[in-house]
Coordinates of C-alpha atoms in Angstrom, one line a residue:
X1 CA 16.7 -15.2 22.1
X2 CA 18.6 -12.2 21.6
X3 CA 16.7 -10.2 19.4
X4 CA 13.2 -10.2 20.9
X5 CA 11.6 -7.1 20.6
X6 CA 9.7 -5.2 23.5
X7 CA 6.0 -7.3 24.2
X8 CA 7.4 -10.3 22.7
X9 CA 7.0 -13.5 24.5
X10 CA 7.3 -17.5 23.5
X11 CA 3.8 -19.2 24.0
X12 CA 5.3 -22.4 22.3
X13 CA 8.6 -24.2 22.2
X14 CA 8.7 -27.0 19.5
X15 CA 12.0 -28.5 20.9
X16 CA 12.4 -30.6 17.9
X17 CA 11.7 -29.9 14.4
X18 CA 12.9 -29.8 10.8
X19 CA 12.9 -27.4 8.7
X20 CA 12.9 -29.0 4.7
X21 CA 15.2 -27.0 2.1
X22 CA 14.9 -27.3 -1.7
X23 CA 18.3 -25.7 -2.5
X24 CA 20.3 -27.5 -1.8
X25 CA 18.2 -30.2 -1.2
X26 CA 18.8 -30.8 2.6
X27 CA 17.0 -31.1 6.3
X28 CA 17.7 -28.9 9.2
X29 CA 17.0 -29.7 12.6
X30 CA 16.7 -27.7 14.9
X31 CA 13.4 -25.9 17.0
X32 CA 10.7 -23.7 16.4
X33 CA 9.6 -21.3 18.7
X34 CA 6.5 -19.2 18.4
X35 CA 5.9 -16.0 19.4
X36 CA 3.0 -13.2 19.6
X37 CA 4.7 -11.7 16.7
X38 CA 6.6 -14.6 14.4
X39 CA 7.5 -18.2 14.1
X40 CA 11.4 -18.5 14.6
X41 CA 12.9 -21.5 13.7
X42 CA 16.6 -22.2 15.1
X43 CA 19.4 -24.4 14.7
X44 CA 22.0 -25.5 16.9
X45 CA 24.9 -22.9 17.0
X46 CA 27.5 -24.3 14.9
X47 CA 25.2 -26.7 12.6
X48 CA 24.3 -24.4 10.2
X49 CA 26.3 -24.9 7.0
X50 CA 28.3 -22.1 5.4
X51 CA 26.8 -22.5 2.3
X52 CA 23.2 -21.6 4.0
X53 CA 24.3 -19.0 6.4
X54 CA 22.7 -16.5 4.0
X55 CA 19.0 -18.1 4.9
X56 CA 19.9 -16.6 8.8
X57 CA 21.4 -13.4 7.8
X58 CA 18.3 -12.2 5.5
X59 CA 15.7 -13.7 8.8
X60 CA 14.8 -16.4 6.5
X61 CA 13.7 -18.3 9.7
X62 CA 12.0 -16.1 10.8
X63 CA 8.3 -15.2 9.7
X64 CA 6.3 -12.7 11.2
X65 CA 2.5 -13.9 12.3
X66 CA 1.4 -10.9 9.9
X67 CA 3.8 -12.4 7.1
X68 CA 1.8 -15.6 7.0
X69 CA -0.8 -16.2 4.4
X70 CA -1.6 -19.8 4.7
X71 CA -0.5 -22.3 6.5
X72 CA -1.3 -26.4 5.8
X73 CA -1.2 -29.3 7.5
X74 CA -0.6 -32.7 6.1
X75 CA -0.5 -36.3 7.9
X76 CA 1.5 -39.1 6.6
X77 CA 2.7 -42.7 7.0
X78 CA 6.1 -42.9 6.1
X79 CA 7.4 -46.5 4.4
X80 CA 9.1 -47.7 8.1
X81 CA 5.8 -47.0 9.4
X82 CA 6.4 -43.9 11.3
X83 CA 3.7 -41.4 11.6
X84 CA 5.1 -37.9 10.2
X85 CA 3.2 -34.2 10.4
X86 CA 4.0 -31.3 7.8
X87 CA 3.4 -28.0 8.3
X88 CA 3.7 -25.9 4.9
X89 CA 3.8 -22.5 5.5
X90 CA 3.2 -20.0 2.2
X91 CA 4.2 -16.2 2.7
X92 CA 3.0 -12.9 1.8
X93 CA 6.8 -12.4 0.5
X94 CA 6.9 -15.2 -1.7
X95 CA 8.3 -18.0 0.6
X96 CA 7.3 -21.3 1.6
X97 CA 8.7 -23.4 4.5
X98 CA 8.2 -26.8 5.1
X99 CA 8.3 -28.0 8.7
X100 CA 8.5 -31.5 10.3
X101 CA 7.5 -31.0 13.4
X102 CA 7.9 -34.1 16.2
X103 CA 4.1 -34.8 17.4
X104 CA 0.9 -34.1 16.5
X105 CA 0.4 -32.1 19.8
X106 CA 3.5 -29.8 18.5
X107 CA 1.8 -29.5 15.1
X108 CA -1.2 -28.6 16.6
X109 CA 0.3 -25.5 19.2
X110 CA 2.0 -23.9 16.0
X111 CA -1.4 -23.6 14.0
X112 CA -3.5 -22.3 17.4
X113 CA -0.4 -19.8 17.4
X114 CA -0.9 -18.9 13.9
X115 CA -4.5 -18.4 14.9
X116 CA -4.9 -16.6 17.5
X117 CA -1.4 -14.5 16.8
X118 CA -2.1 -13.7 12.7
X119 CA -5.4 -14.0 12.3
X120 CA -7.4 -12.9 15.3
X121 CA -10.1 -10.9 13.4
X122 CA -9.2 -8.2 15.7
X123 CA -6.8 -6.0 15.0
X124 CA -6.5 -4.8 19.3
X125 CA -5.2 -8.7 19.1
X126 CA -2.1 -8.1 16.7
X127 CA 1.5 -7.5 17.7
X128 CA 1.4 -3.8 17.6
X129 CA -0.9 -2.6 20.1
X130 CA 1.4 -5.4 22.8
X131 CA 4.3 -3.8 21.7
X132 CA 3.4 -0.3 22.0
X133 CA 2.6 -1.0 25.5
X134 CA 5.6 -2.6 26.2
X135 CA 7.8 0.7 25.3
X136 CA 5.7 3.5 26.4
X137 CA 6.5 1.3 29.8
X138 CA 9.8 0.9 29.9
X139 CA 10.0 4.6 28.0
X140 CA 12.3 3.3 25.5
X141 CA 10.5 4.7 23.1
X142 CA 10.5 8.2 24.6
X143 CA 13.1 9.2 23.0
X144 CA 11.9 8.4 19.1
X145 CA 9.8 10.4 17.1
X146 CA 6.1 9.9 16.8
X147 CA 5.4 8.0 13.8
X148 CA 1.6 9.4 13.7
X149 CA 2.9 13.1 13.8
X150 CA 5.1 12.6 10.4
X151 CA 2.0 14.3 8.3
X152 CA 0.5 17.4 9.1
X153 CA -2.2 17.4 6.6
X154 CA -2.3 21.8 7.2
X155 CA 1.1 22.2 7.3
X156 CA 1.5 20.2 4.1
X157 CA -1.0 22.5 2.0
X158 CA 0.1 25.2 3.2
X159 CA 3.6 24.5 2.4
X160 CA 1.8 23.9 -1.4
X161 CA 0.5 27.5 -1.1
X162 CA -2.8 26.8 -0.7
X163 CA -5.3 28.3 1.5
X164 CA -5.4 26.9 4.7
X165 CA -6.6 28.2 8.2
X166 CA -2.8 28.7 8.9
X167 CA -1.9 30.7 6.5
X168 CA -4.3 33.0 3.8
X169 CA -3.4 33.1 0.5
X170 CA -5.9 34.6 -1.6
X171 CA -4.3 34.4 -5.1
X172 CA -5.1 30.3 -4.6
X173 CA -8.0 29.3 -6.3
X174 CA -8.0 26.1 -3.7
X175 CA -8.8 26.3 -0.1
X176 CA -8.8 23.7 2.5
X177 CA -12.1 22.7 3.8
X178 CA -13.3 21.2 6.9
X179 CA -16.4 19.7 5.0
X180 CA -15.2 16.4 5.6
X181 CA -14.1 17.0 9.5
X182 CA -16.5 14.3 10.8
X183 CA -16.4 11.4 7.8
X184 CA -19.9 12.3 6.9
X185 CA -19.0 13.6 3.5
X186 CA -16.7 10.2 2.9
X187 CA -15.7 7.9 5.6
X188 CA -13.0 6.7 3.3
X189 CA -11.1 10.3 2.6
X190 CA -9.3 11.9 5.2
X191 CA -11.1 14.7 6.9
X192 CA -9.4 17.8 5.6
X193 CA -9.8 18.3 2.1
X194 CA -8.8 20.7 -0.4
X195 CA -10.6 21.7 -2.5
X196 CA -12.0 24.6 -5.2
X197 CA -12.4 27.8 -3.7
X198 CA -15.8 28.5 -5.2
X199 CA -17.8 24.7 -4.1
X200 CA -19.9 25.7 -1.4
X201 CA -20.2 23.1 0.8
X202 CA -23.9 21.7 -0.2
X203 CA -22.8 21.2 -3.7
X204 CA -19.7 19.2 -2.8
X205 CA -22.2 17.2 -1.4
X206 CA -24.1 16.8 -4.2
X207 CA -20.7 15.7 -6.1
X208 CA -19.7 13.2 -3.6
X209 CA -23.7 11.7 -4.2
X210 CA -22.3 11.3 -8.1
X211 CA -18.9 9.8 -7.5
X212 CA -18.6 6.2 -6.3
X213 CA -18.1 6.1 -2.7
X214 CA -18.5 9.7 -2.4
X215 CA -14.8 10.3 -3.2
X216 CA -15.2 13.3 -5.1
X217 CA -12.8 15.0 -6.7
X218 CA -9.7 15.9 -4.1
X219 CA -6.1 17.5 -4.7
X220 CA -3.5 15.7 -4.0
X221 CA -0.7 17.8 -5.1
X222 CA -0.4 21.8 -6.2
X223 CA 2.9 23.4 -7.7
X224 CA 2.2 26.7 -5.6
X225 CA 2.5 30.1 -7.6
X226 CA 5.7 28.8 -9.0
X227 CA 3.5 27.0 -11.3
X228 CA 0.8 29.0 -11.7
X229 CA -1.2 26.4 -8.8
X230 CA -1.4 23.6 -11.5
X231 CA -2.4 20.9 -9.3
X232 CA -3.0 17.0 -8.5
X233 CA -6.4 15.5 -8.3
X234 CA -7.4 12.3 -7.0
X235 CA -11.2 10.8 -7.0
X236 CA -13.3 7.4 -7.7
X237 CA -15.4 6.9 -10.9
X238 CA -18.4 8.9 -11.5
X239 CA -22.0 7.1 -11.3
X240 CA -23.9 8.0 -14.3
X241 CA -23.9 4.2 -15.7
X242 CA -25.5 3.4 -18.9
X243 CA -28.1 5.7 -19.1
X244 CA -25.8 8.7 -18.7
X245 CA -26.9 10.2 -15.5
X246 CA -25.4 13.6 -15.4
X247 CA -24.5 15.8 -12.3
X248 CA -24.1 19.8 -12.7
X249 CA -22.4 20.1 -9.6
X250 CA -19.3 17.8 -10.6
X251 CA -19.3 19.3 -14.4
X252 CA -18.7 22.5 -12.6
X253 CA -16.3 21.2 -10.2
X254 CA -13.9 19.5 -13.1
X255 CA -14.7 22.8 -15.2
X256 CA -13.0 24.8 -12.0
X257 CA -10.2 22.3 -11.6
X258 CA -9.4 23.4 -15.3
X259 CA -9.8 26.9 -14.8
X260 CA -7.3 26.7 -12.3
X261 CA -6.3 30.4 -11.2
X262 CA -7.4 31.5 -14.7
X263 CA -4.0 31.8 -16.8
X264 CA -4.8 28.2 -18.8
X265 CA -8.3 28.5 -19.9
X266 CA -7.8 27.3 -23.6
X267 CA -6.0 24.1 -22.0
X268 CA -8.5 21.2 -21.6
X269 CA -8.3 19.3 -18.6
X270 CA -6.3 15.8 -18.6
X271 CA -8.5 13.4 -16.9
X272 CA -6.5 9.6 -16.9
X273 CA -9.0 7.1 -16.2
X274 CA -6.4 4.5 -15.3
X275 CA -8.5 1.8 -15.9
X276 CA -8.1 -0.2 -19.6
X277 CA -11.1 1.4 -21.7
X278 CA -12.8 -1.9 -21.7
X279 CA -13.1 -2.4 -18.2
X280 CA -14.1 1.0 -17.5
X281 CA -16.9 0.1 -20.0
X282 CA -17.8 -2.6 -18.4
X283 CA -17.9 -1.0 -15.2
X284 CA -20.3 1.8 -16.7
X285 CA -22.5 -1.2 -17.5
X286 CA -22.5 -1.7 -14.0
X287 CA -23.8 1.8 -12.7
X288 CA -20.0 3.4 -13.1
X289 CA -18.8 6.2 -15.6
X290 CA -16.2 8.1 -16.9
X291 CA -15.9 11.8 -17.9
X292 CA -17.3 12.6 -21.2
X293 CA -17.2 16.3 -20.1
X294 CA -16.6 19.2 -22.7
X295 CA -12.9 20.6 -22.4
X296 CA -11.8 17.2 -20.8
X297 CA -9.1 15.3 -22.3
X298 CA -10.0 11.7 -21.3
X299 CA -7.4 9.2 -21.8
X300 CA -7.2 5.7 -20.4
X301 CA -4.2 4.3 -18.2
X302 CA -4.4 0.7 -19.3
X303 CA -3.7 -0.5 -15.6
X304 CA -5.1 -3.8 -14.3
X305 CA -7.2 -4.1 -11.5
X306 CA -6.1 -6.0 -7.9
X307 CA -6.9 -9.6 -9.4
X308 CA -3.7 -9.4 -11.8
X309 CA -1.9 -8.1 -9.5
X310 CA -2.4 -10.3 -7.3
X311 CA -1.9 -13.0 -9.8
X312 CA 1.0 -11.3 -11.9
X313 CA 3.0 -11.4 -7.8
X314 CA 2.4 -14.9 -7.2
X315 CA 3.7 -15.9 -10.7
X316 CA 6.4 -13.7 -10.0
X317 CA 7.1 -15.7 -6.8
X318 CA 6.8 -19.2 -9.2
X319 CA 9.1 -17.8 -11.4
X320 CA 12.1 -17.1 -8.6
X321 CA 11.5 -20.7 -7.5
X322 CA 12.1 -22.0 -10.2
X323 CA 15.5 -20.7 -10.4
X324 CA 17.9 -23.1 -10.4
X325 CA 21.7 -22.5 -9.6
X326 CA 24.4 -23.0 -12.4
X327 CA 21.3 -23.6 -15.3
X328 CA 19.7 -21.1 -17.9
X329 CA 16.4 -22.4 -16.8
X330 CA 13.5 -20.2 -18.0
X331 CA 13.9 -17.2 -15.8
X332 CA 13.4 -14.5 -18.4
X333 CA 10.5 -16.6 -19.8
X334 CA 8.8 -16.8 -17.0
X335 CA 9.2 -13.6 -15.8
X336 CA 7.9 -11.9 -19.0
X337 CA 4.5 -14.4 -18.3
X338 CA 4.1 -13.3 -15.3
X339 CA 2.9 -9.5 -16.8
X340 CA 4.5 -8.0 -13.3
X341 CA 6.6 -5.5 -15.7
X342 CA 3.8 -5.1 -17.6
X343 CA 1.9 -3.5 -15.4
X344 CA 4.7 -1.5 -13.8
X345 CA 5.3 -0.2 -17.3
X346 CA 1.8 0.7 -17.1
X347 CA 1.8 2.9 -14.3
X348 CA 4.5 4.6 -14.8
X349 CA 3.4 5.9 -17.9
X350 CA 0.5 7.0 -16.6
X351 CA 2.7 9.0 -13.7
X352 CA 4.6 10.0 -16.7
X353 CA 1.3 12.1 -18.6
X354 CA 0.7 13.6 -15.5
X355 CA 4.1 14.9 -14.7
X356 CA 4.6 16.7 -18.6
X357 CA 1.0 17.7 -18.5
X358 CA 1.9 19.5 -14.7
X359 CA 5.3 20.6 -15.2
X360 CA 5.4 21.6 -19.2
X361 CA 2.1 23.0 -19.9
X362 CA 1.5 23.9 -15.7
X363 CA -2.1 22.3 -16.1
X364 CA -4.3 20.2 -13.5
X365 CA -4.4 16.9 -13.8
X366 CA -7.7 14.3 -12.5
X367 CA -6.5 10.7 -12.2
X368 CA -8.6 8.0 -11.0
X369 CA -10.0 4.3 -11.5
X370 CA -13.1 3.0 -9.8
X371 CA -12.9 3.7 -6.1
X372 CA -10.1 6.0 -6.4
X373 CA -7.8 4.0 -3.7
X374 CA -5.8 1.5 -5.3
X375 CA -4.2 2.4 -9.0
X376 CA -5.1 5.9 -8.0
X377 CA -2.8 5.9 -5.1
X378 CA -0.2 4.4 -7.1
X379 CA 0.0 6.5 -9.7
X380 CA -0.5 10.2 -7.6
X381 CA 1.9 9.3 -5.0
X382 CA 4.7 8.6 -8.1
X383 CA 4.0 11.7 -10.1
X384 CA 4.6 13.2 -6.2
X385 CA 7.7 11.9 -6.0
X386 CA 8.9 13.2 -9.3
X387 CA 7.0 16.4 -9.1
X388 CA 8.1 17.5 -5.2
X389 CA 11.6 16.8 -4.1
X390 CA 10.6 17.5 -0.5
X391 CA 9.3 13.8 -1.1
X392 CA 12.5 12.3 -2.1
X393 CA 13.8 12.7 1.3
X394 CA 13.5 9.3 3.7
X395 CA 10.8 11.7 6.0
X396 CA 9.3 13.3 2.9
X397 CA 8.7 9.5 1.6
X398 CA 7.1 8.6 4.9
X399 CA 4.8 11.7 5.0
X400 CA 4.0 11.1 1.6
X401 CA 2.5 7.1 2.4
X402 CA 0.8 8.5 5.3
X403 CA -0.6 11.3 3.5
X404 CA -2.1 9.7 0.3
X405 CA -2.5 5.8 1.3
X406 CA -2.8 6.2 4.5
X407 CA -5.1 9.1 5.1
X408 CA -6.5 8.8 1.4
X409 CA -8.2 5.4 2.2
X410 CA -6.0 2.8 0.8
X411 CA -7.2 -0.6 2.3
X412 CA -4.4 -1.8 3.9
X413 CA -5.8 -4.2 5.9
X414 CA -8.1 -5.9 3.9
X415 CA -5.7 -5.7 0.6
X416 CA -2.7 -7.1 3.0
X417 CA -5.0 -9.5 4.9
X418 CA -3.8 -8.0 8.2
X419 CA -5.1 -9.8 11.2
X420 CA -7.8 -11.6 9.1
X421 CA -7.6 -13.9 6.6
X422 CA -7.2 -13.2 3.0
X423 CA -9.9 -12.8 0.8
X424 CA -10.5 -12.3 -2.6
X425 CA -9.8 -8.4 -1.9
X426 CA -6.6 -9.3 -0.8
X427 CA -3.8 -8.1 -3.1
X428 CA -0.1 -6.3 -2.9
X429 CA -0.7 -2.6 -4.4
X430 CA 1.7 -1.4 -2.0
X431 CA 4.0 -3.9 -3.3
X432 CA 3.7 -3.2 -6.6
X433 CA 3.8 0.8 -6.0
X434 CA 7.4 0.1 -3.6
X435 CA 8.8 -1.5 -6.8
X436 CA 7.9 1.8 -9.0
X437 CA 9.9 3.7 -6.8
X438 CA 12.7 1.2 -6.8
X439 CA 12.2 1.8 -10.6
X440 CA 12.7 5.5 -10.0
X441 CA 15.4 5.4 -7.6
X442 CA 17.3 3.2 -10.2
X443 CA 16.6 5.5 -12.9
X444 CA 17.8 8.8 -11.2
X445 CA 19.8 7.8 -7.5
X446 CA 21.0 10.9 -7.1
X447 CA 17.8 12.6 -6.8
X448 CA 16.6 10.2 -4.0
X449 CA 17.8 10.6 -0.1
X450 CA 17.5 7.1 0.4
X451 CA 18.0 3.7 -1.0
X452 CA 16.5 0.5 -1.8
X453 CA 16.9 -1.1 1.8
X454 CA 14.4 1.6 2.7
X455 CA 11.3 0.4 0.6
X456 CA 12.5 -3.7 1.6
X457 CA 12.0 -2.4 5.0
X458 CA 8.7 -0.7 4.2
X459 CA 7.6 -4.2 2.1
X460 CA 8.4 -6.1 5.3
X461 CA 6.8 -4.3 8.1
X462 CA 3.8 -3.6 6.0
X463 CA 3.0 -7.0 7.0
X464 CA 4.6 -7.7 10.1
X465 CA 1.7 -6.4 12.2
X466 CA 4.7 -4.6 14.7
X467 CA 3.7 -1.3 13.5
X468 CA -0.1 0.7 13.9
X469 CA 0.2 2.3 10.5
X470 CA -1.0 -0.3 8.0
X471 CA -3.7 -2.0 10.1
X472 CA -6.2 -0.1 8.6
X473 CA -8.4 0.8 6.1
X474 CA -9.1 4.4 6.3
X475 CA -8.0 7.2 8.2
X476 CA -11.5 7.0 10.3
X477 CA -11.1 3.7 11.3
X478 CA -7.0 4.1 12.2
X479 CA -8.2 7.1 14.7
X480 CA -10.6 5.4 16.0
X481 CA -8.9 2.1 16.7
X482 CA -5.1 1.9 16.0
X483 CA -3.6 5.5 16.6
X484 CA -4.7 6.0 20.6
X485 CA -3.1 2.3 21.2
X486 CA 0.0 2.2 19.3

């Protein structure tokens, strides 16, 4: 078919097939063709009423193998007698196909392709690394630009006026440390770090003993001289549970992250536990914390954790079905039950503190939630993107995913079920966080440099398994495995 892309090839042909449509109620015959990257399902040119032609312009029929998140297979006797087999397919994007295929046997080559194709429980098995191969090749690809080369984690400091090996800067109170080069610190964070100028590398590892995970505190973001090096930081709860275990070493780490370069010390610091105060309770129960530090303003975020999200999505997907053409219906209803907004609102707030606190008062900010990579992510990476404008770019929006989801540990694969299959882990952050920016972009389009067809690009090939970049989930693991191959 035309638009196969390089390392694609058909391993089954289901030569007849329908394909059932709820609106308007119809069947569509046609084939379905399976590929190492998607199920395609075509119709015979011509067939395709006009009324539906918007189903093949948006690649409705077509699914990519890392699109799929569950696919079942039912057996029936129809009332003449006739055996029939459906295959219901359910989507990471909210869609569900039903297909009739011909035969068992045909039923039964679409789910080993599904198998082996989406789920092999290796990611050197997905799409990516096959297509990778493919172009370097033919050297088609020789004339694009390296995705993996977008973020320069140096360069990027530096450009914040911080400290690096590049360039010195001795008015910063932050450096950028190698502590961290080999993952031994924190396999999870990436392996430079910057950090306060005056840790010595033995007690930031005494801090990464007290924080969950050993993701200490990290910056994320600093407003350079301009803003007197008020700056971002990013980190996982603390461990001091019930019993209120305490930790010099990261007292006096927050205590220099409010110090700052010394021209706010009567400010105290704005830690946002984004967590709602409850479950951050509970979670202290459990062996977490929080920071009950003198001169730390601790307020609480009130953002849900991965299992509403994941449930708030799929009720947002429920809701869109049950939309139906030319009738009131309950749309708004069940869109306001679904809590999706809710949350948004939630996180946007919380990127709201820490954009006043940064840019009015030119004060750090420490955000966090338990393990520092989900809600954390979310929140840092928006206050970015209305704190730096070199992020509102299409390239500065890129570097800015690869820099703090990417090499700040977000799990991609396991929250995105990429080549595995979905667990109870499994939840669309990056989803959610690609409709905050929409929100944004909305909001103020003239401060953007791109669009909204540029995050619905990013929310499909997220889970396409085409690309290397959101296979994994750390840095560590994506250098080891992914980056050499793809």
């Amino acid at each position: 078919f035309d638009d196969m892309l390089a390392g694609e090839k058909v391993h089954v042909v289901v030569k007849t097939c329908f394909l059932m449509v709820a609106n308007p109620l119809c069947e569509l015959r046609g084939r379905l063709l399976a590929t190492n990257y998607r199920l395609k399902f075509q119709t015979p040119k011509g067939s395709l009423r006009e009324d539906m032609q918007w189903m093949r312009d948006v690649g409705y029929f077509d699914v990519p193998m890392g699109t799929i998140e569950d696919v079942k297979e039912e057996k029936a006797t129809t009332s003449a007698g006739a055996r029939e087999v459906k295959l219901q397919i359910t989507t990471k994007d909210l869609r569900t196909l039903v297909l009739l295929p011909a035969t068992d046997e045909d039923s039964r080559s679409v789910l080993d392709a599904v198998a082996a194709f989406g789920v092999p429980g290796n990611p050197t098995l997905l799409f990516a690394f096959r297509h990778a191969e493919a172009l370097w090749a033919s050297r088609a690809g020789a004339g694009d630009a390296d995705g993996w080369s977008i973020y320069d984690p140096a360069q990027e400091y530096a450009r914040m006026g911080i400290e690096t090996d590049l360039i010195q800067n001795a008015r910063s109170p932050w450096r950028v440390s190698q502590v961290n080069a080999e993952y031994g610190l924190c396999p999870t964070y990436p392996s430079l770090l910057a950090l306060p100028r005056r840790m010595s590398d033995q007690e930031l590892r005494l801090v990464a003993g007290f924080r969950k995970r050993g993701r200490l505190p990290a910056m994320s973001w600093c407003g350079g001289p301009e803003l007197g090096f008020a700056s971002l930081w990013r980190c996982s709860q603390t461990t001091e549970g019930l019993m209120g275990q305490k930790c010099a070493e990261d007292q006096q780490l927050v205590e220099l992250i409010r110090q700052g370069s010394g021209h706010k010390l009567d400010r105290d610091l704005l830690v946002i536990d984004l967590r709602p105060w409850k479950a951050a309770w509970a979670n202290k129960a459990g062996g977490g914390g929080f920071e009950g530090y003198r001169r730390c303003n601790l307020v609480f975020g009130g953002i849900d954790n991965i299992h509403a999200v994941r449930d708030a999505w799929r009720a947002m997907g429920a809701a869109v079905v049950a939309v139906s053409e030319g009738e009131v219906g309950t749309w708004l209803k069940d869109v306001a039950s679904s809590c999706w907004y809710d949350y948004i609102g939630a996180i946007l707030g919380s990127t709201l503190k820490v954009v006043r606190e940064i840019n009015e008062h030119h004060s750090s900010v420490m955000v966090h939630c338990s393990d520092g990579w989900d809600r954390t992510a979310e929140v840092a990476s928006l206050a970015m993107l209305c704190l730096d404008p070199a992020y509102r770019t299409q390239e500065g929006l890129l570097r800015l995913i690869q820099k703090e989801w990417c090499s700040f540990g977000h799990r991609f694969r396991t929250r995105l079920a990429l080549g595995e299959p979905a667990s109870a882990e499994y939840s669309p952050v990056f989803i959610q966080w690609l409709e905050c920016v929409y929100q944004l972009v909305v909001q103020a389009p003239t401060e953007f440099e791109f669009a909204a067809d540029v995050l619905l690009r990013l929310a499909a090939e997220c889970v396409s398994n085409r690309y290397g970049t959101f296979l994994c989930d750390s840095e560590r693991e994506r250098q080891q495995k992914v980056m050499p191959f793809t």
